[in-house]
Every structure is written in C-alpha cells, then in structure tokens.
PDB file of C-alpha atoms in Angstrom:
ATOM      1  CA  UNK W 456      12.821   0.047  54.460  1.00 70.00           C
ATOM      2  CA  UNK W 457      13.676   2.567  57.181  1.00 83.00           C
ATOM      3  CA  UNK W 458      13.660   6.245  56.459  1.00 90.00           C
ATOM      4  CA  UNK W 459      16.463   8.680  56.809  1.00 94.00           C
ATOM      5  CA  UNK W 460      15.920  12.390  56.256  1.00 95.00           C
ATOM      6  CA  UNK W 461      18.389  15.109  55.446  1.00 97.00           C
ATOM      7  CA  UNK W 462      18.051  18.800  55.942  1.00 97.00           C
ATOM      8  CA  UNK W 463      18.532  21.031  54.055  1.00 97.00           C
ATOM      9  CA  UNK W 464      18.143  19.452  50.667  1.00 97.00           C
ATOM     10  CA  UNK W 465      19.952  22.310  48.965  1.00 97.00           C
ATOM     11  CA  UNK W 466      21.968  25.087  50.405  1.00 97.00           C
ATOM     12  CA  UNK W 467      23.853  27.923  48.816  1.00 97.00           C
ATOM     13  CA  UNK W 468      26.367  29.882  50.879  1.00 96.00           C
ATOM     14  CA  UNK W 469      29.155  32.385  50.530  1.00 97.00           C
ATOM     15  CA  UNK W 470      32.756  31.341  50.679  1.00 97.00           C
ATOM     16  CA  UNK W 471      34.045  31.403  54.209  1.00 97.00           C
ATOM     17  CA  UNK W 472      30.842  30.665  55.964  1.00 97.00           C
ATOM     18  CA  UNK W 473      29.893  27.489  57.758  1.00 97.00           C
ATOM     19  CA  UNK W 474      27.051  25.186  56.811  1.00 97.00           C
ATOM     20  CA  UNK W 475      25.393  22.520  59.000  1.00 97.00           C
ATOM     21  CA  UNK W 476      23.672  19.439  57.451  1.00 97.00           C
ATOM     22  CA  UNK W 477      21.391  17.311  59.519  1.00 97.00           C
ATOM     23  CA  UNK W 478      20.817  13.574  59.090  1.00 96.00           C
ATOM     24  CA  UNK W 479      17.956  11.991  60.964  1.00 95.00           C
ATOM     25  CA  UNK W 480      16.943   8.319  61.189  1.00 92.00           C
ATOM     26  CA  UNK W 481      13.135   8.612  61.564  1.00 92.00           C
ATOM     27  CA  UNK W 482      12.043   5.125  62.439  1.00 88.00           C
ATOM     28  CA  UNK W 483      15.081   3.284  63.711  1.00 87.00           C
ATOM     29  CA  UNK W 484      18.035   3.915  65.862  1.00 88.00           C
ATOM     30  CA  UNK W 485      21.216   4.463  63.803  1.00 87.00           C
ATOM     31  CA  UNK W 486      24.133   3.223  65.896  1.00 88.00           C
ATOM     32  CA  UNK W 487      26.469   4.089  63.039  1.00 91.00           C
ATOM     33  CA  UNK W 488      26.217   6.955  60.555  1.00 93.00           C
ATOM     34  CA  UNK W 489      28.281   7.229  57.416  1.00 95.00           C
ATOM     35  CA  UNK W 490      28.870  10.443  55.538  1.00 97.00           C
ATOM     36  CA  UNK W 491      29.640  10.215  51.800  1.00 97.00           C
ATOM     37  CA  UNK W 492      30.448  12.932  49.269  1.00 97.00           C
ATOM     38  CA  UNK W 493      29.527  12.730  45.580  1.00 96.00           C
ATOM     39  CA  UNK W 494      31.036  15.155  43.107  1.00 94.00           C
ATOM     40  CA  UNK W 495      29.171  15.608  39.772  1.00 91.00           C
ATOM     41  CA  UNK W 496      29.186  12.503  37.566  1.00 89.00           C
ATOM     42  CA  UNK W 497      31.313  10.641  40.099  1.00 93.00           C
ATOM     43  CA  UNK W 498      30.696   7.890  42.630  1.00 95.00           C
ATOM     44  CA  UNK W 499      30.088   8.150  46.337  1.00 96.00           C
ATOM     45  CA  UNK W 500      33.256   8.466  48.432  1.00 96.00           C
ATOM     46  CA  UNK W 501      33.149   7.847  52.154  1.00 96.00           C
ATOM     47  CA  UNK W 502      34.181  10.835  54.194  1.00 96.00           C
ATOM     48  CA  UNK W 503      33.761   9.589  57.755  1.00 95.00           C
ATOM     49  CA  UNK W 504      32.117   7.041  59.972  1.00 94.00           C
ATOM     50  CA  UNK W 505      30.548   7.956  63.292  1.00 92.00           C
ATOM     51  CA  UNK W 506      29.185   5.886  66.094  1.00 88.00           C
ATOM     52  CA  UNK W 507      26.766   7.304  68.555  1.00 84.00           C
ATOM     53  CA  UNK W 508      28.520   9.006  71.406  1.00 82.00           C
ATOM     54  CA  UNK W 509      32.033   8.577  69.852  1.00 85.00           C
ATOM     55  CA  UNK W 510      34.382  10.678  67.749  1.00 88.00           C
ATOM     56  CA  UNK W 511      34.095  10.212  64.061  1.00 93.00           C
ATOM     57  CA  UNK W 512      36.605   8.294  62.134  1.00 94.00           C
ATOM     58  CA  UNK W 513      37.771  10.218  59.025  1.00 96.00           C
ATOM     59  CA  UNK W 514      38.982   8.784  55.744  1.00 95.00           C
ATOM     60  CA  UNK W 515      42.442   9.691  54.544  1.00 94.00           C
ATOM     61  CA  UNK W 516      42.457  13.036  52.872  1.00 94.00           C
ATOM     62  CA  UNK W 517      39.374  14.349  54.633  1.00 95.00           C
ATOM     63  CA  UNK W 518      40.106  17.234  56.954  1.00 94.00           C
ATOM     64  CA  UNK W 519      38.479  16.593  60.334  1.00 92.00           C
ATOM     65  CA  UNK W 520      38.769  20.156  61.348  1.00 94.00           C
ATOM     66  CA  UNK W 521      36.942  21.260  58.227  1.00 96.00           C
ATOM     67  CA  UNK W 522      34.232  18.677  58.328  1.00 97.00           C
ATOM     68  CA  UNK W 523      32.881  18.419  61.805  1.00 95.00           C
ATOM     69  CA  UNK W 524      30.672  15.484  62.533  1.00 94.00           C
ATOM     70  CA  UNK W 525      28.544  15.062  65.570  1.00 91.00           C
ATOM     71  CA  UNK W 526      26.586  11.984  66.428  1.00 89.00           C
ATOM     72  CA  UNK W 527      25.185  12.800  69.768  1.00 82.00           C
ATOM     73  CA  UNK W 528      22.064  10.654  69.528  1.00 90.00           C
ATOM     74  CA  UNK W 529      20.858   7.491  67.975  1.00 89.00           C
ATOM     75  CA  UNK W 530      18.589   9.381  65.581  1.00 92.00           C
ATOM     76  CA  UNK W 531      20.669  12.476  64.724  1.00 93.00           C
ATOM     77  CA  UNK W 532      24.013  13.128  63.130  1.00 94.00           C
ATOM     78  CA  UNK W 533      25.301  16.398  61.806  1.00 95.00           C
ATOM     79  CA  UNK W 534      27.963  17.427  59.398  1.00 97.00           C
ATOM     80  CA  UNK W 535      29.324  20.971  59.583  1.00 97.00           C
ATOM     81  CA  UNK W 536      31.365  22.264  56.785  1.00 97.00           C
ATOM     82  CA  UNK W 537      33.471  25.041  58.342  1.00 96.00           C
ATOM     83  CA  UNK W 538      34.770  27.966  56.261  1.00 96.00           C
ATOM     84  CA  UNK W 539      33.331  26.464  53.120  1.00 97.00           C
ATOM     85  CA  UNK W 540      35.038  27.167  49.807  1.00 96.00           C
ATOM     86  CA  UNK W 541      33.909  26.642  46.217  1.00 96.00           C
ATOM     87  CA  UNK W 542      35.819  23.287  46.017  1.00 95.00           C
ATOM     88  CA  UNK W 543      33.597  21.985  48.793  1.00 96.00           C
ATOM     89  CA  UNK W 544      30.574  22.259  46.573  1.00 97.00           C
ATOM     90  CA  UNK W 545      29.270  18.762  46.285  1.00 97.00           C
ATOM     91  CA  UNK W 546      26.479  16.363  47.089  1.00 97.00           C
ATOM     92  CA  UNK W 547      26.629  15.096  50.659  1.00 98.00           C
ATOM     93  CA  UNK W 548      24.806  11.866  51.540  1.00 97.00           C
ATOM     94  CA  UNK W 549      24.435  10.267  54.848  1.00 96.00           C
ATOM     95  CA  UNK W 550      23.336   6.671  55.666  1.00 95.00           C
ATOM     96  CA  UNK W 551      22.437   5.131  58.878  1.00 91.00           C
ATOM     97  CA  UNK W 552      23.052   1.606  60.115  1.00 87.00           C
ATOM     98  CA  UNK W 553      21.037   0.071  62.886  1.00 79.00           C
ATOM     99  CA  UNK W 554      20.425  -3.227  64.609  1.00 72.00           C
ATOM    100  CA  UNK W 555      20.137  -5.327  61.456  1.00 68.00           C
ATOM    101  CA  UNK W 556      23.203  -3.828  59.788  1.00 68.00           C
ATOM    102  CA  UNK W 557      21.238  -2.637  56.851  1.00 79.00           C
ATOM    103  CA  UNK W 558      22.220   0.747  55.547  1.00 87.00           C
ATOM    104  CA  UNK W 559      19.608   3.330  54.746  1.00 92.00           C
ATOM    105  CA  UNK W 560      20.453   6.409  52.744  1.00 95.00           C
ATOM    106  CA  UNK W 561      19.255   9.947  53.208  1.00 96.00           C
ATOM    107  CA  UNK W 562      18.063  11.864  50.069  1.00 96.00           C
ATOM    108  CA  UNK W 563      21.303  13.965  50.058  1.00 97.00           C
ATOM    109  CA  UNK W 564      22.129  17.642  50.402  1.00 98.00           C
ATOM    110  CA  UNK W 565      23.469  19.705  47.516  1.00 97.00           C
ATOM    111  CA  UNK W 566      25.960  22.244  48.765  1.00 98.00           C
ATOM    112  CA  UNK W 567      26.880  25.171  46.493  1.00 97.00           C
ATOM    113  CA  UNK W 568      29.523  27.528  47.693  1.00 97.00           C
ATOM    114  CA  UNK W 569      29.832  30.788  45.921  1.00 96.00           C
TER     115      UNK W 569
ATOM    116  CA  UNK L1460      42.516  -2.441  50.143  1.00 81.00           C
ATOM    117  CA  UNK L1461      39.228  -3.509  48.578  1.00 87.00           C
ATOM    118  CA  UNK L1462      38.253  -2.087  45.177  1.00 94.00           C
ATOM    119  CA  UNK L1463      35.158  -2.287  43.046  1.00 97.00           C
ATOM    120  CA  UNK L1464      35.377  -1.872  39.270  1.00 97.00           C
ATOM    121  CA  UNK L1465      32.568  -1.121  36.884  1.00 98.00           C
ATOM    122  CA  UNK L1466      33.983  -1.211  33.337  1.00 96.00           C
ATOM    123  CA  UNK L1467      30.789   0.079  31.559  1.00 97.00           C
ATOM    124  CA  UNK L1468      30.397   3.847  32.028  1.00 97.00           C
ATOM    125  CA  UNK L1469      27.115   3.708  29.959  1.00 98.00           C
ATOM    126  CA  UNK L1470      24.732   1.138  28.764  1.00 98.00           C
ATOM    127  CA  UNK L1471      21.561   1.235  26.690  1.00 98.00           C
ATOM    128  CA  UNK L1472      18.691  -1.197  26.419  1.00 98.00           C
ATOM    129  CA  UNK L1473      15.478  -1.360  24.582  1.00 98.00           C
ATOM    130  CA  UNK L1474      12.358  -1.380  26.636  1.00 98.00           C
ATOM    131  CA  UNK L1475      11.261  -4.955  27.559  1.00 98.00           C
ATOM    132  CA  UNK L1476      14.653  -6.335  26.676  1.00 98.00           C
ATOM    133  CA  UNK L1477      17.341  -7.716  29.053  1.00 98.00           C
ATOM    134  CA  UNK L1478      20.490  -6.000  30.039  1.00 98.00           C
ATOM    135  CA  UNK L1479      23.497  -7.038  32.157  1.00 98.00           C
ATOM    136  CA  UNK L1480      25.682  -4.676  34.072  1.00 98.00           C
ATOM    137  CA  UNK L1481      29.163  -5.855  35.007  1.00 98.00           C
ATOM    138  CA  UNK L1482      31.097  -5.520  38.279  1.00 98.00           C
ATOM    139  CA  UNK L1483      34.290  -6.962  39.543  1.00 98.00           C
ATOM    140  CA  UNK L1484      35.794  -6.588  42.954  1.00 97.00           C
ATOM    141  CA  UNK L1485      38.985  -7.318  44.755  1.00 96.00           C
ATOM    142  CA  UNK L1486      39.252  -8.476  48.355  1.00 94.00           C
ATOM    143  CA  UNK L1487      41.155 -10.886  50.519  1.00 93.00           C
ATOM    144  CA  UNK L1488      38.292 -11.033  52.986  1.00 91.00           C
ATOM    145  CA  UNK L1489      36.001 -14.117  53.235  1.00 90.00           C
ATOM    146  CA  UNK L1490      33.072 -12.412  54.945  1.00 92.00           C
ATOM    147  CA  UNK L1491      31.640  -9.638  52.764  1.00 94.00           C
ATOM    148  CA  UNK L1492      28.480  -8.460  51.146  1.00 94.00           C
ATOM    149  CA  UNK L1493      27.845  -7.153  47.646  1.00 96.00           C
ATOM    150  CA  UNK L1494      25.108  -4.728  46.561  1.00 96.00           C
ATOM    151  CA  UNK L1495      23.643  -3.046  43.551  1.00 97.00           C
ATOM    152  CA  UNK L1496      22.273   0.428  44.124  1.00 97.00           C
ATOM    153  CA  UNK L1497      20.210   2.496  41.715  1.00 97.00           C
ATOM    154  CA  UNK L1498      20.528   6.289  41.740  1.00 97.00           C
ATOM    155  CA  UNK L1499      17.772   8.004  39.690  1.00 96.00           C
ATOM    156  CA  UNK L1500      17.921  11.685  38.790  1.00 94.00           C
ATOM    157  CA  UNK L1501      16.557  12.538  42.271  1.00 93.00           C
ATOM    158  CA  UNK L1502      19.920  11.155  43.511  1.00 94.00           C
ATOM    159  CA  UNK L1503      18.182   9.059  46.245  1.00 95.00           C
ATOM    160  CA  UNK L1504      20.129   5.852  46.649  1.00 96.00           C
ATOM    161  CA  UNK L1505      17.862   2.860  46.233  1.00 95.00           C
ATOM    162  CA  UNK L1506      18.957  -0.669  47.152  1.00 94.00           C
ATOM    163  CA  UNK L1507      18.277  -2.988  44.192  1.00 96.00           C
ATOM    164  CA  UNK L1508      19.716  -6.262  45.390  1.00 96.00           C
ATOM    165  CA  UNK L1509      22.154  -7.709  47.859  1.00 94.00           C
ATOM    166  CA  UNK L1510      24.289 -10.888  47.994  1.00 95.00           C
ATOM    167  CA  UNK L1511      26.034 -12.392  51.008  1.00 93.00           C
ATOM    168  CA  UNK L1512      29.357 -13.900  49.970  1.00 94.00           C
ATOM    169  CA  UNK L1513      28.788 -17.033  51.918  1.00 93.00           C
ATOM    170  CA  UNK L1514      25.635 -17.825  49.934  1.00 93.00           C
ATOM    171  CA  UNK L1515      26.149 -19.789  46.757  1.00 89.00           C
ATOM    172  CA  UNK L1516      22.755 -19.158  45.400  1.00 95.00           C
ATOM    173  CA  UNK L1517      22.386 -16.041  43.318  1.00 96.00           C
ATOM    174  CA  UNK L1518      20.085 -13.400  44.676  1.00 96.00           C
ATOM    175  CA  UNK L1519      16.953 -12.514  42.844  1.00 96.00           C
ATOM    176  CA  UNK L1520      14.458  -9.643  43.339  1.00 95.00           C
ATOM    177  CA  UNK L1521      11.636  -9.728  40.808  1.00 96.00           C
ATOM    178  CA  UNK L1522      13.104  -8.547  37.471  1.00 98.00           C
ATOM    179  CA  UNK L1523      16.619  -8.151  38.962  1.00 98.00           C
ATOM    180  CA  UNK L1524      19.052 -11.008  39.474  1.00 98.00           C
ATOM    181  CA  UNK L1525      22.747 -11.353  39.944  1.00 98.00           C
ATOM    182  CA  UNK L1526      25.424 -13.647  38.663  1.00 98.00           C
ATOM    183  CA  UNK L1527      27.819 -14.028  41.563  1.00 97.00           C
ATOM    184  CA  UNK L1528      31.031 -15.683  40.637  1.00 96.00           C
ATOM    185  CA  UNK L1529      33.016 -15.825  43.837  1.00 95.00           C
ATOM    186  CA  UNK L1530      36.161 -17.332  42.502  1.00 95.00           C
ATOM    187  CA  UNK L1531      36.304 -14.809  39.629  1.00 96.00           C
ATOM    188  CA  UNK L1532      35.217 -11.985  41.973  1.00 97.00           C
ATOM    189  CA  UNK L1533      32.480 -10.991  39.607  1.00 97.00           C
ATOM    190  CA  UNK L1534      29.024  -9.689  40.480  1.00 98.00           C
ATOM    191  CA  UNK L1535      26.922  -8.762  37.533  1.00 98.00           C
ATOM    192  CA  UNK L1536      23.367  -7.440  37.551  1.00 98.00           C
ATOM    193  CA  UNK L1537      20.799  -8.667  35.072  1.00 98.00           C
ATOM    194  CA  UNK L1538      17.713  -6.654  34.514  1.00 98.00           C
ATOM    195  CA  UNK L1539      14.917  -8.450  32.651  1.00 98.00           C
ATOM    196  CA  UNK L1540      11.920  -6.872  30.898  1.00 98.00           C
ATOM    197  CA  UNK L1541      13.528  -3.429  31.213  1.00 98.00           C
ATOM    198  CA  UNK L1542      11.198  -0.565  31.930  1.00 98.00           C
ATOM    199  CA  UNK L1543      11.531   3.130  31.300  1.00 97.00           C
ATOM    200  CA  UNK L1544      11.760   3.590  35.103  1.00 97.00           C
ATOM    201  CA  UNK L1545      14.900   1.523  35.221  1.00 98.00           C
ATOM    202  CA  UNK L1546      16.877   4.378  33.571  1.00 98.00           C
ATOM    203  CA  UNK L1547      19.423   5.555  36.235  1.00 98.00           C
ATOM    204  CA  UNK L1548      22.955   5.271  37.466  1.00 98.00           C
ATOM    205  CA  UNK L1549      23.718   1.904  38.905  1.00 98.00           C
ATOM    206  CA  UNK L1550      26.423   1.449  41.441  1.00 98.00           C
ATOM    207  CA  UNK L1551      28.008  -1.810  42.549  1.00 98.00           C
ATOM    208  CA  UNK L1552      29.114  -1.778  46.156  1.00 97.00           C
ATOM    209  CA  UNK L1553      31.108  -3.921  48.542  1.00 96.00           C
ATOM    210  CA  UNK L1554      30.969  -4.151  52.311  1.00 94.00           C
ATOM    211  CA  UNK L1555      33.353  -5.997  54.491  1.00 90.00           C
ATOM    212  CA  UNK L1556      31.406  -8.022  57.032  1.00 85.00           C
ATOM    213  CA  UNK L1557      27.906  -7.299  58.310  1.00 80.00           C
ATOM    214  CA  UNK L1558      28.913  -3.801  59.389  1.00 79.00           C
ATOM    215  CA  UNK L1559      30.992  -1.081  57.930  1.00 84.00           C
ATOM    216  CA  UNK L1560      30.943   1.358  55.122  1.00 90.00           C
ATOM    217  CA  UNK L1561      30.189   0.665  51.501  1.00 94.00           C
ATOM    218  CA  UNK L1562      32.866   0.901  48.798  1.00 96.00           C
ATOM    219  CA  UNK L1563      31.346   1.914  45.507  1.00 97.00           C
ATOM    220  CA  UNK L1564      32.304   1.437  41.852  1.00 97.00           C
ATOM    221  CA  UNK L1565      32.212   4.349  39.572  1.00 97.00           C
ATOM    222  CA  UNK L1566      28.793   3.500  38.289  1.00 97.00           C
ATOM    223  CA  UNK L1567      27.120   2.643  35.019  1.00 98.00           C
ATOM    224  CA  UNK L1568      24.581   4.976  33.434  1.00 98.00           C
ATOM    225  CA  UNK L1569      21.680   2.950  32.065  1.00 98.00           C
ATOM    226  CA  UNK L1570      19.406   4.355  29.424  1.00 98.00           C
ATOM    227  CA  UNK L1571      16.165   2.679  28.417  1.00 98.00           C
ATOM    228  CA  UNK L1572      14.893   3.248  24.895  1.00 97.00           C
ATOM    229  CA  UNK L1573      11.110   3.134  24.286  1.00 95.00           C
TER     230      UNK L1573
END
C-alpha cells in the first residue's frame, strides 16, 4: 500500500503554545486528507476533511479556529493546534485518499500538553 | 446518520484457534463500503479486509474472512489459525460511497493466548 508519514511522532508542549503536525503522502497524490483524533482507549473520531486547495470541512463540535488545517499541495497537509490546552492532549492521525479512493493512514502523532 | 456498533469490548482466543469479532451498522445508503482495521500497540492503522456492499460474496484475505449479512446489517470478522501477532485492537468501519471519511466502531481488543 501507499505510504503516509506524519511528523512529529510525539510532541510535548506547554499550555498556550501552538503545535503544527505535518502529514505527507510519500508515493501518491492525496486529493483528500482526513484528520482523526483518538483519545486513550477510544475509537478514531473524524475532526475534519480537506481537499487540496480548498478550505477544510470540520465536524460538528470541532473548533475550526483552534484546529487549523492547510492542504496546499497534493502531498502535504498540516494540522496546527493553536493555543493548546491539556484537554487537547490526544493521538492525531491523518489519512490520505488518492485516485483509487483507498485511504492510507499515517502513523499518528501523540500530543501531550502540559 | 450512519453508526457502527461493536458489542465486544474484549475478546480472547487461544493460539491456532478461530475467533469471530462482531460488528453491526446502520445506514440508509445503498452504496457503501465496510472495513476491518487492526491497530497494534504501535497505533498504526492497518487495513485487514474490505467489503463492497454491492458484492454478495464475502471478502477473504488469507486467514481473515468476513460474514457480510446485508439485510441484517452485520459484518463480522473471522480470524482463523490465530497467531500471537494478531493481538491488537480491531475496528470495524463504514464509508459511504467510494470516497469520504470512515466511521469507526468503538473497537474490540483481541488477546491471543499462547
């Protein structure tokens, strides 16, 4: 299957700071990127969907001003958590979808906000 | 809205034995796909098997097979000849159409006893 990378794999930050997570499709063009959040011992919940060159569509209850998503190219999408707080601590996973509508998941990013 | 239900939070199987994980879903759509994903401790999501709703034949991938009961909206996963490496969280997922995000069940934690 195709490869999706995420960086960083683990980040610790202080409350009030911003954190950027990168998601890259390494060997295919991801026309659509999905961002999921997974709290400990819970399932994956969709946060937002982004199509290359368009504004992201956010799920109900997800603050678009807090979770900024940029999908400026077919191989890169970024999620910026602005003014992070301890309740934002979670595991963030991206997945890319390309020409064959298959979804490929990144390895995830663990965010810990102190 | 579509929902996915996994009623077994935890399951256990003896090595080399067979285990079945249950999943039910609710949708009014006719075009959809169903998936089983495995999430090992590394938390990388791994596609186990997929089923297109329009296909009557149950999908099979080596030791993994599904029992797709469309009328009952049931989609169970059977793992034959269980191996220690099968131990993981298993998520059932639904996707409307050939594109779009995945909707996950809460997951089943599978333990494999040697």
